[in-house]
Amino acid sequence: MTTASLPQTTWQSIRVAPKTSRLEQRPLPQLGANDVLIRVRVCGVCASEVYPWVHAPDPKAFGHEVVGEVVAVGSEVVGFEPPMRVTGLVFNGFAEYTVAPATHLTPVPESLSDEAALGEPLSCVISGMRNTGIELGDQIALVGAGFMGLLTLQAANLKGPGEVIAIDNRPEALERALTYGATQLLAPADVAAPLCLDAWEDVPLGYGLNVVIEAAGNPHALALAGRMVQAHGILAIVGFHQGEPVPIDMEMWNWKAIRVVNAHERRHDYQMDCMARGLRLVEVGKLQLASLITHSFSLEEVDAAFNTLLNKPADFIKAIIKVSD
């Protein structure tokens, strides 16, 4: 598609009120010298956008897990050309077209489907696990077996833990965790000693776990994860926490001398390196991503997709917005 043949407008989903979006026709994004214009094929629906979808005070565009097709490039862009498929750190993805800097994009391997190539969540998971010191034979736990949790579970298993305990309220999510490498499944209410270390006196050796990964993004999960870490163990926070400040038992964390890893990353070059590594792992079959996608919606159904994520029916893990083929 040449620049001259591009449309002048794009349909974009805009959140206009709490839990309410509408399609609006907007001018085609302007293409800077270092930018790439992308025709969106699919865009993942991320839990991090549920809170602003409900609470944001102003009109807002969502969608940052984009896989699309290059339709035009800026004058200084090298390495990208139509009709190459790309993914990356891309925003305003619930739309027919969006634009991103070339430095925030990476090619999608030809062997991967669009659904298998959601680069942004891959970069988050790979970054988090690169920064979490799991050693061979460690006993670890994953609190939260949603999409990010199950993807993190797979990445953590590549580091060679000896036992992986998956914890979630939803039986269906736990069953999937078993498929992706968990060795033990528990509901949060069933977690007790010796898996926890939350007493100061008369505690036998061996209580608590080497590494605990919190991937649910809620205060209850974080509190449980903190209780489960052994003295001098590692607590990796993969869950994205929003809204009101989250209380933590800092006295307990101090007493146990745990190491807390914030698994989130804001260095774009590092994120892109993590993304490329994640795509390679998917390409060779060491990470499964497409099988985690359980629901698909059209661009007109963004609110339905968010509601499904919010309410989580029994079979739900991940939703995407399918924009074009």
PDB file of C-alpha atoms in Angstrom:
ATOM      1  CA  MET A   1       0.000   0.000   0.000  1.00  0.00           C
ATOM      2  CA  THR A   2       1.568   3.307  -1.062  1.00  0.00           C
ATOM      3  CA  THR A   3       1.285   6.488   0.979  1.00  0.00           C
ATOM      4  CA  ALA A   4      -0.975   7.965  -1.662  1.00  0.00           C
ATOM      5  CA  SER A   5      -3.427   5.066  -1.358  1.00  0.00           C
ATOM      6  CA  LEU A   6      -3.704   5.172   2.427  1.00  0.00           C
ATOM      7  CA  PRO A   7      -7.028   6.170   3.952  1.00  0.00           C
ATOM      8  CA  GLN A   8      -7.260   9.605   5.521  1.00  0.00           C
ATOM      9  CA  THR A   9      -9.004   8.392   8.670  1.00  0.00           C
ATOM     10  CA  THR A  10      -9.021   5.434  11.028  1.00  0.00           C
ATOM     11  CA  TRP A  11     -11.730   3.967  13.229  1.00  0.00           C
ATOM     12  CA  GLN A  12     -10.596   3.970  16.857  1.00  0.00           C
ATOM     13  CA  SER A  13     -12.233   2.786  20.068  1.00  0.00           C
ATOM     14  CA  ILE A  14     -12.361   5.634  22.617  1.00  0.00           C
ATOM     15  CA  ARG A  15     -13.386   5.231  26.230  1.00  0.00           C
ATOM     16  CA  VAL A  16     -15.839   8.129  26.751  1.00  0.00           C
ATOM     17  CA  ALA A  17     -17.350   7.297  30.166  1.00  0.00           C
ATOM     18  CA  PRO A  18     -16.878   4.669  32.902  1.00  0.00           C
ATOM     19  CA  LYS A  19     -17.034   1.226  31.250  1.00  0.00           C
ATOM     20  CA  THR A  20     -18.244   2.843  28.031  1.00  0.00           C
ATOM     21  CA  SER A  21     -16.389   3.066  24.730  1.00  0.00           C
ATOM     22  CA  ARG A  22     -17.436   4.080  21.243  1.00  0.00           C
ATOM     23  CA  LEU A  23     -15.903   3.913  17.794  1.00  0.00           C
ATOM     24  CA  GLU A  24     -14.817   7.282  16.503  1.00  0.00           C
ATOM     25  CA  GLN A  25     -13.395   8.208  13.121  1.00  0.00           C
ATOM     26  CA  ARG A  26     -10.098   9.971  13.688  1.00  0.00           C
ATOM     27  CA  PRO A  27      -7.478  11.401  11.288  1.00  0.00           C
ATOM     28  CA  LEU A  28      -4.834   8.875  10.279  1.00  0.00           C
ATOM     29  CA  PRO A  29      -1.859   9.205  12.673  1.00  0.00           C
ATOM     30  CA  GLN A  30       0.875  11.510  11.406  1.00  0.00           C
ATOM     31  CA  LEU A  31       4.035   9.730  10.293  1.00  0.00           C
ATOM     32  CA  GLY A  32       7.287  11.233  11.578  1.00  0.00           C
ATOM     33  CA  ALA A  33      10.687  10.637  10.007  1.00  0.00           C
ATOM     34  CA  ASN A  34      11.466   7.804  12.466  1.00  0.00           C
ATOM     35  CA  ASP A  35       7.963   6.358  12.683  1.00  0.00           C
ATOM     36  CA  VAL A  36       6.178   3.329  11.263  1.00  0.00           C
ATOM     37  CA  LEU A  37       2.484   3.336  10.358  1.00  0.00           C
ATOM     38  CA  ILE A  38       0.863   0.048  11.336  1.00  0.00           C
ATOM     39  CA  ARG A  39      -2.394  -1.559  10.251  1.00  0.00           C
ATOM     40  CA  VAL A  40      -3.479  -3.344  13.418  1.00  0.00           C
ATOM     41  CA  ARG A  41      -4.252  -7.036  13.061  1.00  0.00           C
ATOM     42  CA  VAL A  42      -4.776  -8.001  16.714  1.00  0.00           C
ATOM     43  CA  CYS A  43      -4.366  -6.257  20.050  1.00  0.00           C
ATOM     44  CA  GLY A  44      -4.376  -7.956  23.425  1.00  0.00           C
ATOM     45  CA  VAL A  45      -6.706  -6.778  26.182  1.00  0.00           C
ATOM     46  CA  CYS A  46      -4.496  -6.110  29.191  1.00  0.00           C
ATOM     47  CA  ALA A  47      -5.623  -6.200  32.826  1.00  0.00           C
ATOM     48  CA  SER A  48      -3.574  -3.059  33.488  1.00  0.00           C
ATOM     49  CA  GLU A  49      -6.139  -1.086  31.463  1.00  0.00           C
ATOM     50  CA  VAL A  50      -9.217  -2.286  33.344  1.00  0.00           C
ATOM     51  CA  TYR A  51      -8.782   0.248  36.147  1.00  0.00           C
ATOM     52  CA  PRO A  52      -8.580   3.308  33.849  1.00  0.00           C
ATOM     53  CA  TRP A  53     -11.396   1.874  31.678  1.00  0.00           C
ATOM     54  CA  VAL A  54     -13.540   2.039  34.822  1.00  0.00           C
ATOM     55  CA  HIS A  55     -12.129   5.154  36.509  1.00  0.00           C
ATOM     56  CA  ALA A  56     -10.368   7.452  34.017  1.00  0.00           C
ATOM     57  CA  PRO A  57     -11.942  10.944  34.100  1.00  0.00           C
ATOM     58  CA  ASP A  58     -11.302  11.901  30.468  1.00  0.00           C
ATOM     59  CA  PRO A  59     -11.758  10.304  27.030  1.00  0.00           C
ATOM     60  CA  LYS A  60      -8.957   7.813  26.535  1.00  0.00           C
ATOM     61  CA  ALA A  61      -7.657   5.419  23.900  1.00  0.00           C
ATOM     62  CA  PHE A  62      -6.512   1.951  24.969  1.00  0.00           C
ATOM     63  CA  GLY A  63      -4.641  -1.022  23.539  1.00  0.00           C
ATOM     64  CA  HIS A  64      -0.889  -1.606  23.866  1.00  0.00           C
ATOM     65  CA  GLU A  65      -0.375  -5.275  22.918  1.00  0.00           C
ATOM     66  CA  VAL A  66      -0.305  -4.809  19.162  1.00  0.00           C
ATOM     67  CA  VAL A  67       0.564  -7.127  16.310  1.00  0.00           C
ATOM     68  CA  GLY A  68       0.167  -5.449  12.954  1.00  0.00           C
ATOM     69  CA  GLU A  69       1.348  -4.938   9.411  1.00  0.00           C
ATOM     70  CA  VAL A  70       3.638  -2.164   8.239  1.00  0.00           C
ATOM     71  CA  VAL A  71       1.885   0.032   5.674  1.00  0.00           C
ATOM     72  CA  ALA A  72       4.235   3.040   5.529  1.00  0.00           C
ATOM     73  CA  VAL A  73       7.536   4.171   7.057  1.00  0.00           C
ATOM     74  CA  GLY A  74       9.147   7.529   7.768  1.00  0.00           C
ATOM     75  CA  SER A  75      11.991   8.868   5.659  1.00  0.00           C
ATOM     76  CA  GLU A  76      14.709   7.813   8.115  1.00  0.00           C
ATOM     77  CA  VAL A  77      13.395   4.348   8.986  1.00  0.00           C
ATOM     78  CA  VAL A  78      15.658   1.417   8.127  1.00  0.00           C
ATOM     79  CA  GLY A  79      14.763  -2.271   8.461  1.00  0.00           C
ATOM     80  CA  PHE A  80      10.980  -2.049   8.207  1.00  0.00           C
ATOM     81  CA  GLU A  81       8.903  -2.035   5.049  1.00  0.00           C
ATOM     82  CA  PRO A  82       5.412  -3.083   3.922  1.00  0.00           C
ATOM     83  CA  PRO A  83       3.950  -5.655   4.400  1.00  0.00           C
ATOM     84  CA  MET A  84       6.194  -6.823   7.241  1.00  0.00           C
ATOM     85  CA  ARG A  85       4.403  -7.930  10.424  1.00  0.00           C
ATOM     86  CA  VAL A  86       5.603  -6.226  13.602  1.00  0.00           C
ATOM     87  CA  THR A  87       4.949  -6.075  17.315  1.00  0.00           C
ATOM     88  CA  GLY A  88       6.391  -3.841  19.974  1.00  0.00           C
ATOM     89  CA  LEU A  89       5.781  -1.039  22.427  1.00  0.00           C
ATOM     90  CA  VAL A  90       2.788   0.398  20.623  1.00  0.00           C
ATOM     91  CA  PHE A  91      -0.131   2.450  21.948  1.00  0.00           C
ATOM     92  CA  ASN A  92      -3.663   3.317  20.801  1.00  0.00           C
ATOM     93  CA  GLY A  93      -3.956  -0.232  19.493  1.00  0.00           C
ATOM     94  CA  PHE A  94      -7.743  -0.554  19.587  1.00  0.00           C
ATOM     95  CA  ALA A  95      -7.878   1.039  16.151  1.00  0.00           C
ATOM     96  CA  GLU A  96      -7.532   0.202  12.484  1.00  0.00           C
ATOM     97  CA  TYR A  97      -4.222   2.076  12.250  1.00  0.00           C
ATOM     98  CA  THR A  98      -1.672   3.305  14.752  1.00  0.00           C
ATOM     99  CA  VAL A  99       1.886   4.621  14.670  1.00  0.00           C
ATOM    100  CA  ALA A 100       5.039   3.832  16.663  1.00  0.00           C
ATOM    101  CA  PRO A 101       8.732   4.741  16.585  1.00  0.00           C
ATOM    102  CA  ALA A 102      10.783   2.221  14.632  1.00  0.00           C
ATOM    103  CA  THR A 103      12.993   1.726  17.719  1.00  0.00           C
ATOM    104  CA  HIS A 104       9.932   0.397  19.567  1.00  0.00           C
ATOM    105  CA  LEU A 105       9.187  -2.325  17.011  1.00  0.00           C
ATOM    106  CA  THR A 106      10.513  -5.763  16.164  1.00  0.00           C
ATOM    107  CA  PRO A 107       9.618  -8.102  13.281  1.00  0.00           C
ATOM    108  CA  VAL A 108       7.281 -11.015  13.928  1.00  0.00           C
ATOM    109  CA  PRO A 109       8.840 -14.347  12.917  1.00  0.00           C
ATOM    110  CA  GLU A 110       7.076 -15.773   9.857  1.00  0.00           C
ATOM    111  CA  SER A 111       6.295 -19.040  11.616  1.00  0.00           C
ATOM    112  CA  LEU A 112       4.255 -17.360  14.362  1.00  0.00           C
ATOM    113  CA  SER A 113       0.572 -16.544  14.211  1.00  0.00           C
ATOM    114  CA  ASP A 114      -0.567 -13.072  15.229  1.00  0.00           C
ATOM    115  CA  GLU A 115      -1.945 -14.515  18.453  1.00  0.00           C
ATOM    116  CA  ALA A 116       1.423 -16.065  19.325  1.00  0.00           C
ATOM    117  CA  ALA A 117       3.340 -12.810  18.854  1.00  0.00           C
ATOM    118  CA  LEU A 118       1.971 -10.349  21.425  1.00  0.00           C
ATOM    119  CA  GLY A 119       5.320  -8.722  22.083  1.00  0.00           C
ATOM    120  CA  GLU A 120       4.583  -6.331  24.941  1.00  0.00           C
ATOM    121  CA  PRO A 121       3.445  -8.889  27.551  1.00  0.00           C
ATOM    122  CA  LEU A 122       6.284 -11.155  26.453  1.00  0.00           C
ATOM    123  CA  SER A 123       8.772  -8.377  27.172  1.00  0.00           C
ATOM    124  CA  CYS A 124       7.302  -7.888  30.659  1.00  0.00           C
ATOM    125  CA  VAL A 125       7.548 -11.580  31.524  1.00  0.00           C
ATOM    126  CA  ILE A 126      11.073 -12.035  30.163  1.00  0.00           C
ATOM    127  CA  SER A 127      12.264  -8.893  31.934  1.00  0.00           C
ATOM    128  CA  GLY A 128      10.751 -10.051  35.201  1.00  0.00           C
ATOM    129  CA  MET A 129      12.277 -13.511  35.052  1.00  0.00           C
ATOM    130  CA  ARG A 130      15.693 -12.232  33.940  1.00  0.00           C
ATOM    131  CA  ASN A 131      15.706 -10.113  37.094  1.00  0.00           C
ATOM    132  CA  THR A 132      14.477 -12.881  39.407  1.00  0.00           C
ATOM    133  CA  GLY A 133      17.261 -15.092  40.725  1.00  0.00           C
ATOM    134  CA  ILE A 134      15.753 -18.557  40.441  1.00  0.00           C
ATOM    135  CA  GLU A 135      18.405 -21.217  40.918  1.00  0.00           C
ATOM    136  CA  LEU A 136      18.409 -24.865  39.860  1.00  0.00           C
ATOM    137  CA  GLY A 137      16.299 -26.909  42.242  1.00  0.00           C
ATOM    138  CA  ASP A 138      14.639 -23.960  43.995  1.00  0.00           C
ATOM    139  CA  GLN A 139      11.206 -24.424  45.523  1.00  0.00           C
ATOM    140  CA  ILE A 140       9.091 -21.578  44.167  1.00  0.00           C
ATOM    141  CA  ALA A 141       5.467 -20.445  44.156  1.00  0.00           C
ATOM    142  CA  LEU A 142       3.358 -18.473  41.704  1.00  0.00           C
ATOM    143  CA  VAL A 143       0.470 -16.516  43.219  1.00  0.00           C
ATOM    144  CA  GLY A 144      -2.001 -15.756  40.422  1.00  0.00           C
ATOM    145  CA  ALA A 145      -2.528 -18.068  37.443  1.00  0.00           C
ATOM    146  CA  GLY A 146      -4.040 -15.666  34.941  1.00  0.00           C
ATOM    147  CA  PHE A 147      -2.501 -14.848  31.578  1.00  0.00           C
ATOM    148  CA  MET A 148       0.620 -13.126  32.917  1.00  0.00           C
ATOM    149  CA  GLY A 149       0.948 -15.707  35.657  1.00  0.00           C
ATOM    150  CA  LEU A 150       0.803 -18.668  33.281  1.00  0.00           C
ATOM    151  CA  LEU A 151       3.241 -17.037  30.884  1.00  0.00           C
ATOM    152  CA  THR A 152       5.550 -16.261  33.820  1.00  0.00           C
ATOM    153  CA  LEU A 153       5.201 -19.848  35.035  1.00  0.00           C
ATOM    154  CA  GLN A 154       6.552 -21.098  31.720  1.00  0.00           C
ATOM    155  CA  ALA A 155       9.468 -18.651  31.743  1.00  0.00           C
ATOM    156  CA  ALA A 156      10.317 -19.462  35.357  1.00  0.00           C
ATOM    157  CA  ASN A 157      10.411 -23.177  34.550  1.00  0.00           C
ATOM    158  CA  LEU A 158      13.126 -22.506  31.961  1.00  0.00           C
ATOM    159  CA  LYS A 159      15.406 -21.551  34.871  1.00  0.00           C
ATOM    160  CA  GLY A 160      15.195 -25.019  36.437  1.00  0.00           C
ATOM    161  CA  PRO A 161      13.240 -24.839  39.707  1.00  0.00           C
ATOM    162  CA  GLY A 162      12.708 -28.116  41.486  1.00  0.00           C
ATOM    163  CA  GLU A 163       9.115 -27.499  42.551  1.00  0.00           C
ATOM    164  CA  VAL A 164       6.547 -24.939  41.361  1.00  0.00           C
ATOM    165  CA  ILE A 165       3.423 -24.351  43.437  1.00  0.00           C
ATOM    166  CA  ALA A 166       0.623 -22.524  41.602  1.00  0.00           C
ATOM    167  CA  ILE A 167      -1.960 -20.658  43.698  1.00  0.00           C
ATOM    168  CA  ASP A 168      -5.264 -19.268  42.428  1.00  0.00           C
ATOM    169  CA  ASN A 169      -8.926 -19.090  43.402  1.00  0.00           C
ATOM    170  CA  ARG A 170     -10.124 -20.452  40.059  1.00  0.00           C
ATOM    171  CA  PRO A 171      -9.934 -24.252  39.602  1.00  0.00           C
ATOM    172  CA  GLU A 172      -9.830 -23.895  35.803  1.00  0.00           C
ATOM    173  CA  ALA A 173      -6.806 -21.601  36.009  1.00  0.00           C
ATOM    174  CA  LEU A 174      -5.031 -24.084  38.272  1.00  0.00           C
ATOM    175  CA  GLU A 175      -5.717 -26.902  35.816  1.00  0.00           C
ATOM    176  CA  ARG A 176      -4.012 -24.848  33.118  1.00  0.00           C
ATOM    177  CA  ALA A 177      -1.093 -24.178  35.468  1.00  0.00           C
ATOM    178  CA  LEU A 178      -0.554 -27.922  35.699  1.00  0.00           C
ATOM    179  CA  THR A 179      -0.381 -28.042  31.895  1.00  0.00           C
ATOM    180  CA  TYR A 180       2.276 -25.311  31.851  1.00  0.00           C
ATOM    181  CA  GLY A 181       4.595 -26.840  34.411  1.00  0.00           C
ATOM    182  CA  ALA A 182       3.209 -26.447  37.943  1.00  0.00           C
ATOM    183  CA  THR A 183       3.934 -29.395  40.218  1.00  0.00           C
ATOM    184  CA  GLN A 184       1.419 -28.567  42.963  1.00  0.00           C
ATOM    185  CA  LEU A 185      -1.894 -26.661  42.931  1.00  0.00           C
ATOM    186  CA  LEU A 186      -3.451 -24.795  45.840  1.00  0.00           C
ATOM    187  CA  ALA A 187      -6.287 -22.402  46.558  1.00  0.00           C
ATOM    188  CA  PRO A 188      -5.146 -19.377  48.625  1.00  0.00           C
ATOM    189  CA  ALA A 189      -7.165 -20.558  51.636  1.00  0.00           C
ATOM    190  CA  ASP A 190      -5.220 -23.831  51.646  1.00  0.00           C
ATOM    191  CA  VAL A 191      -1.778 -22.263  51.920  1.00  0.00           C
ATOM    192  CA  ALA A 192      -0.361 -22.883  55.399  1.00  0.00           C
ATOM    193  CA  ALA A 193       2.842 -23.849  57.204  1.00  0.00           C
ATOM    194  CA  PRO A 194       5.404 -24.974  56.244  1.00  0.00           C
ATOM    195  CA  LEU A 195       4.789 -23.048  53.007  1.00  0.00           C
ATOM    196  CA  CYS A 196       4.521 -19.821  55.007  1.00  0.00           C
ATOM    197  CA  LEU A 197       6.952 -18.124  57.327  1.00  0.00           C
ATOM    198  CA  ASP A 198       4.997 -15.512  59.256  1.00  0.00           C
ATOM    199  CA  ALA A 199       5.829 -16.223  62.897  1.00  0.00           C
ATOM    200  CA  TRP A 200       8.749 -14.704  64.741  1.00  0.00           C
ATOM    201  CA  GLU A 201       9.492 -17.418  67.282  1.00  0.00           C
ATOM    202  CA  ASP A 202       9.706 -21.202  67.498  1.00  0.00           C
ATOM    203  CA  VAL A 203       9.679 -21.711  63.729  1.00  0.00           C
ATOM    204  CA  PRO A 204      11.444 -24.844  62.445  1.00  0.00           C
ATOM    205  CA  LEU A 205      14.007 -24.542  59.697  1.00  0.00           C
ATOM    206  CA  GLY A 206      12.682 -24.942  56.165  1.00  0.00           C
ATOM    207  CA  TYR A 207       9.581 -22.796  56.449  1.00  0.00           C
ATOM    208  CA  GLY A 208       8.810 -20.615  53.459  1.00  0.00           C
ATOM    209  CA  LEU A 209       9.996 -20.864  49.846  1.00  0.00           C
ATOM    210  CA  ASN A 210      13.109 -19.759  47.983  1.00  0.00           C
ATOM    211  CA  VAL A 211      11.232 -17.582  45.465  1.00  0.00           C
ATOM    212  CA  VAL A 212       7.620 -16.404  45.378  1.00  0.00           C
ATOM    213  CA  ILE A 213       6.211 -14.659  42.303  1.00  0.00           C
ATOM    214  CA  GLU A 214       3.125 -12.469  42.743  1.00  0.00           C
ATOM    215  CA  ALA A 215       1.316 -12.201  39.401  1.00  0.00           C
ATOM    216  CA  ALA A 216      -2.236 -11.269  40.385  1.00  0.00           C
ATOM    217  CA  GLY A 217      -1.945  -7.530  40.954  1.00  0.00           C
ATOM    218  CA  ASN A 218      -4.157  -7.343  44.051  1.00  0.00           C
ATOM    219  CA  PRO A 219      -3.385  -6.695  47.752  1.00  0.00           C
ATOM    220  CA  HIS A 220      -4.493 -10.145  48.948  1.00  0.00           C
ATOM    221  CA  ALA A 221      -2.140 -11.899  46.531  1.00  0.00           C
ATOM    222  CA  LEU A 222       0.762  -9.654  47.510  1.00  0.00           C
ATOM    223  CA  ALA A 223       0.141 -10.239  51.216  1.00  0.00           C
ATOM    224  CA  LEU A 224       0.058 -14.008  50.705  1.00  0.00           C
ATOM    225  CA  ALA A 225       3.196 -13.937  48.574  1.00  0.00           C
ATOM    226  CA  GLY A 226       5.020 -11.971  51.271  1.00  0.00           C
ATOM    227  CA  ARG A 227       4.058 -14.543  53.895  1.00  0.00           C
ATOM    228  CA  MET A 228       5.354 -17.398  51.753  1.00  0.00           C
ATOM    229  CA  VAL A 229       8.904 -16.157  51.189  1.00  0.00           C
ATOM    230  CA  GLN A 230      11.556 -17.748  53.370  1.00  0.00           C
ATOM    231  CA  ALA A 231      14.150 -15.714  55.246  1.00  0.00           C
ATOM    232  CA  HIS A 232      16.546 -14.157  52.702  1.00  0.00           C
ATOM    233  CA  GLY A 233      14.287 -15.387  49.901  1.00  0.00           C
ATOM    234  CA  ILE A 234      13.078 -13.494  46.832  1.00  0.00           C
ATOM    235  CA  LEU A 235       9.679 -11.896  46.290  1.00  0.00           C
ATOM    236  CA  ALA A 236       9.149 -10.999  42.610  1.00  0.00           C
ATOM    237  CA  ILE A 237       6.238  -8.624  41.959  1.00  0.00           C
ATOM    238  CA  VAL A 238       4.963  -9.248  38.427  1.00  0.00           C
ATOM    239  CA  GLY A 239       1.383  -8.148  39.148  1.00  0.00           C
ATOM    240  CA  PHE A 240       0.474  -4.596  38.119  1.00  0.00           C
ATOM    241  CA  HIS A 241      -0.965  -2.706  41.102  1.00  0.00           C
ATOM    242  CA  GLN A 242      -3.174   0.358  40.583  1.00  0.00           C
ATOM    243  CA  GLY A 243      -5.613   2.569  42.416  1.00  0.00           C
ATOM    244  CA  GLU A 244      -5.343   2.884  46.186  1.00  0.00           C
ATOM    245  CA  PRO A 245      -1.913   2.324  47.813  1.00  0.00           C
ATOM    246  CA  VAL A 246      -1.340  -1.314  48.734  1.00  0.00           C
ATOM    247  CA  PRO A 247      -0.542  -2.004  52.421  1.00  0.00           C
ATOM    248  CA  ILE A 248       2.326  -4.388  53.100  1.00  0.00           C
ATOM    249  CA  ASP A 249       3.697  -5.976  56.257  1.00  0.00           C
ATOM    250  CA  MET A 250       7.059  -4.221  56.060  1.00  0.00           C
ATOM    251  CA  GLU A 251       7.966  -5.352  59.567  1.00  0.00           C
ATOM    252  CA  MET A 252       7.676  -8.973  58.452  1.00  0.00           C
ATOM    253  CA  TRP A 253       9.574  -8.293  55.234  1.00  0.00           C
ATOM    254  CA  ASN A 254      12.344  -6.595  57.215  1.00  0.00           C
ATOM    255  CA  TRP A 255      12.505  -9.391  59.757  1.00  0.00           C
ATOM    256  CA  LYS A 256      12.832 -12.025  57.039  1.00  0.00           C
ATOM    257  CA  ALA A 257      15.389  -9.883  55.144  1.00  0.00           C
ATOM    258  CA  ILE A 258      13.742 -10.759  51.851  1.00  0.00           C
ATOM    259  CA  ARG A 259      14.833  -9.346  48.489  1.00  0.00           C
ATOM    260  CA  VAL A 260      11.961  -7.672  46.651  1.00  0.00           C
ATOM    261  CA  VAL A 261      12.176  -7.560  42.856  1.00  0.00           C
ATOM    262  CA  ASN A 262       9.964  -5.085  41.000  1.00  0.00           C
ATOM    263  CA  ALA A 263       9.583  -7.039  37.773  1.00  0.00           C
ATOM    264  CA  HIS A 264       8.416  -4.017  35.753  1.00  0.00           C
ATOM    265  CA  GLU A 265      10.711  -2.278  33.296  1.00  0.00           C
ATOM    266  CA  ARG A 266      10.769   1.196  31.764  1.00  0.00           C
ATOM    267  CA  ARG A 267      14.015   1.162  29.729  1.00  0.00           C
ATOM    268  CA  HIS A 268      12.744   0.845  26.171  1.00  0.00           C
ATOM    269  CA  ASP A 269      15.939  -0.662  24.770  1.00  0.00           C
ATOM    270  CA  TYR A 270      15.959  -3.355  27.462  1.00  0.00           C
ATOM    271  CA  GLN A 271      12.260  -4.068  26.920  1.00  0.00           C
ATOM    272  CA  MET A 272      12.866  -4.516  23.206  1.00  0.00           C
ATOM    273  CA  ASP A 273      15.736  -6.920  23.895  1.00  0.00           C
ATOM    274  CA  CYS A 274      13.469  -8.895  26.227  1.00  0.00           C
ATOM    275  CA  MET A 275      10.766  -8.918  23.565  1.00  0.00           C
ATOM    276  CA  ALA A 276      13.110 -10.332  20.930  1.00  0.00           C
ATOM    277  CA  ARG A 277      14.233 -13.041  23.361  1.00  0.00           C
ATOM    278  CA  GLY A 278      10.617 -13.896  24.181  1.00  0.00           C
ATOM    279  CA  LEU A 279       9.649 -14.194  20.523  1.00  0.00           C
ATOM    280  CA  ARG A 280      12.581 -16.551  19.948  1.00  0.00           C
ATOM    281  CA  LEU A 281      11.413 -18.725  22.831  1.00  0.00           C
ATOM    282  CA  VAL A 282       7.901 -18.841  21.391  1.00  0.00           C
ATOM    283  CA  GLU A 283       9.279 -19.599  17.943  1.00  0.00           C
ATOM    284  CA  VAL A 284      11.226 -22.644  19.160  1.00  0.00           C
ATOM    285  CA  GLY A 285       8.334 -23.899  21.301  1.00  0.00           C
ATOM    286  CA  LYS A 286       9.760 -23.163  24.747  1.00  0.00           C
ATOM    287  CA  LEU A 287       6.970 -20.699  25.554  1.00  0.00           C
ATOM    288  CA  GLN A 288       3.314 -21.189  24.648  1.00  0.00           C
ATOM    289  CA  LEU A 289       1.363 -17.951  24.148  1.00  0.00           C
ATOM    290  CA  ALA A 290      -1.388 -18.541  21.588  1.00  0.00           C
ATOM    291  CA  SER A 291      -2.881 -21.367  23.668  1.00  0.00           C
ATOM    292  CA  LEU A 292      -3.500 -18.857  26.485  1.00  0.00           C
ATOM    293  CA  ILE A 293      -5.859 -16.781  24.338  1.00  0.00           C
ATOM    294  CA  THR A 294      -9.380 -17.943  25.079  1.00  0.00           C
ATOM    295  CA  HIS A 295     -11.624 -15.098  23.840  1.00  0.00           C
ATOM    296  CA  SER A 296     -11.670 -12.920  20.721  1.00  0.00           C
ATOM    297  CA  PHE A 297     -13.696  -9.750  20.119  1.00  0.00           C
ATOM    298  CA  SER A 298     -14.117  -7.240  17.304  1.00  0.00           C
ATOM    299  CA  LEU A 299     -13.191  -3.557  17.422  1.00  0.00           C
ATOM    300  CA  GLU A 300     -16.854  -2.794  18.120  1.00  0.00           C
ATOM    301  CA  GLU A 301     -16.765  -5.072  21.198  1.00  0.00           C
ATOM    302  CA  VAL A 302     -14.025  -3.500  23.334  1.00  0.00           C
ATOM    303  CA  ASP A 303     -16.374  -3.011  26.295  1.00  0.00           C
ATOM    304  CA  ALA A 304     -17.497  -6.642  26.073  1.00  0.00           C
ATOM    305  CA  ALA A 305     -13.849  -7.695  26.113  1.00  0.00           C
ATOM    306  CA  PHE A 306     -13.108  -5.601  29.210  1.00  0.00           C
ATOM    307  CA  ASN A 307     -16.224  -6.895  30.955  1.00  0.00           C
ATOM    308  CA  THR A 308     -15.145 -10.465  30.233  1.00  0.00           C
ATOM    309  CA  LEU A 309     -11.721  -9.750  31.699  1.00  0.00           C
ATOM    310  CA  LEU A 310     -13.302  -8.087  34.727  1.00  0.00           C
ATOM    311  CA  ASN A 311     -15.796 -10.893  35.404  1.00  0.00           C
ATOM    312  CA  LYS A 312     -13.571 -13.822  34.345  1.00  0.00           C
ATOM    313  CA  PRO A 313     -15.904 -16.634  33.263  1.00  0.00           C
ATOM    314  CA  ALA A 314     -14.680 -20.117  34.088  1.00  0.00           C
ATOM    315  CA  ASP A 315     -12.815 -20.678  30.838  1.00  0.00           C
ATOM    316  CA  PHE A 316     -11.253 -17.204  30.606  1.00  0.00           C
ATOM    317  CA  ILE A 317      -7.510 -16.572  30.447  1.00  0.00           C
ATOM    318  CA  LYS A 318      -6.858 -13.883  27.801  1.00  0.00           C
ATOM    319  CA  ALA A 319      -8.885 -11.820  25.338  1.00  0.00           C
ATOM    320  CA  ILE A 320      -7.777 -10.128  22.153  1.00  0.00           C
ATOM    321  CA  ILE A 321      -9.360  -7.572  19.871  1.00  0.00           C
ATOM    322  CA  LYS A 322      -9.162  -8.880  16.310  1.00  0.00           C
ATOM    323  CA  VAL A 323      -9.093  -5.871  14.011  1.00  0.00           C
ATOM    324  CA  SER A 324      -8.091  -7.247  10.592  1.00  0.00           C
ATOM    325  CA  ASP A 325      -6.693 -10.345   8.884  1.00  0.00           C
TER     326      ASP A 325
END
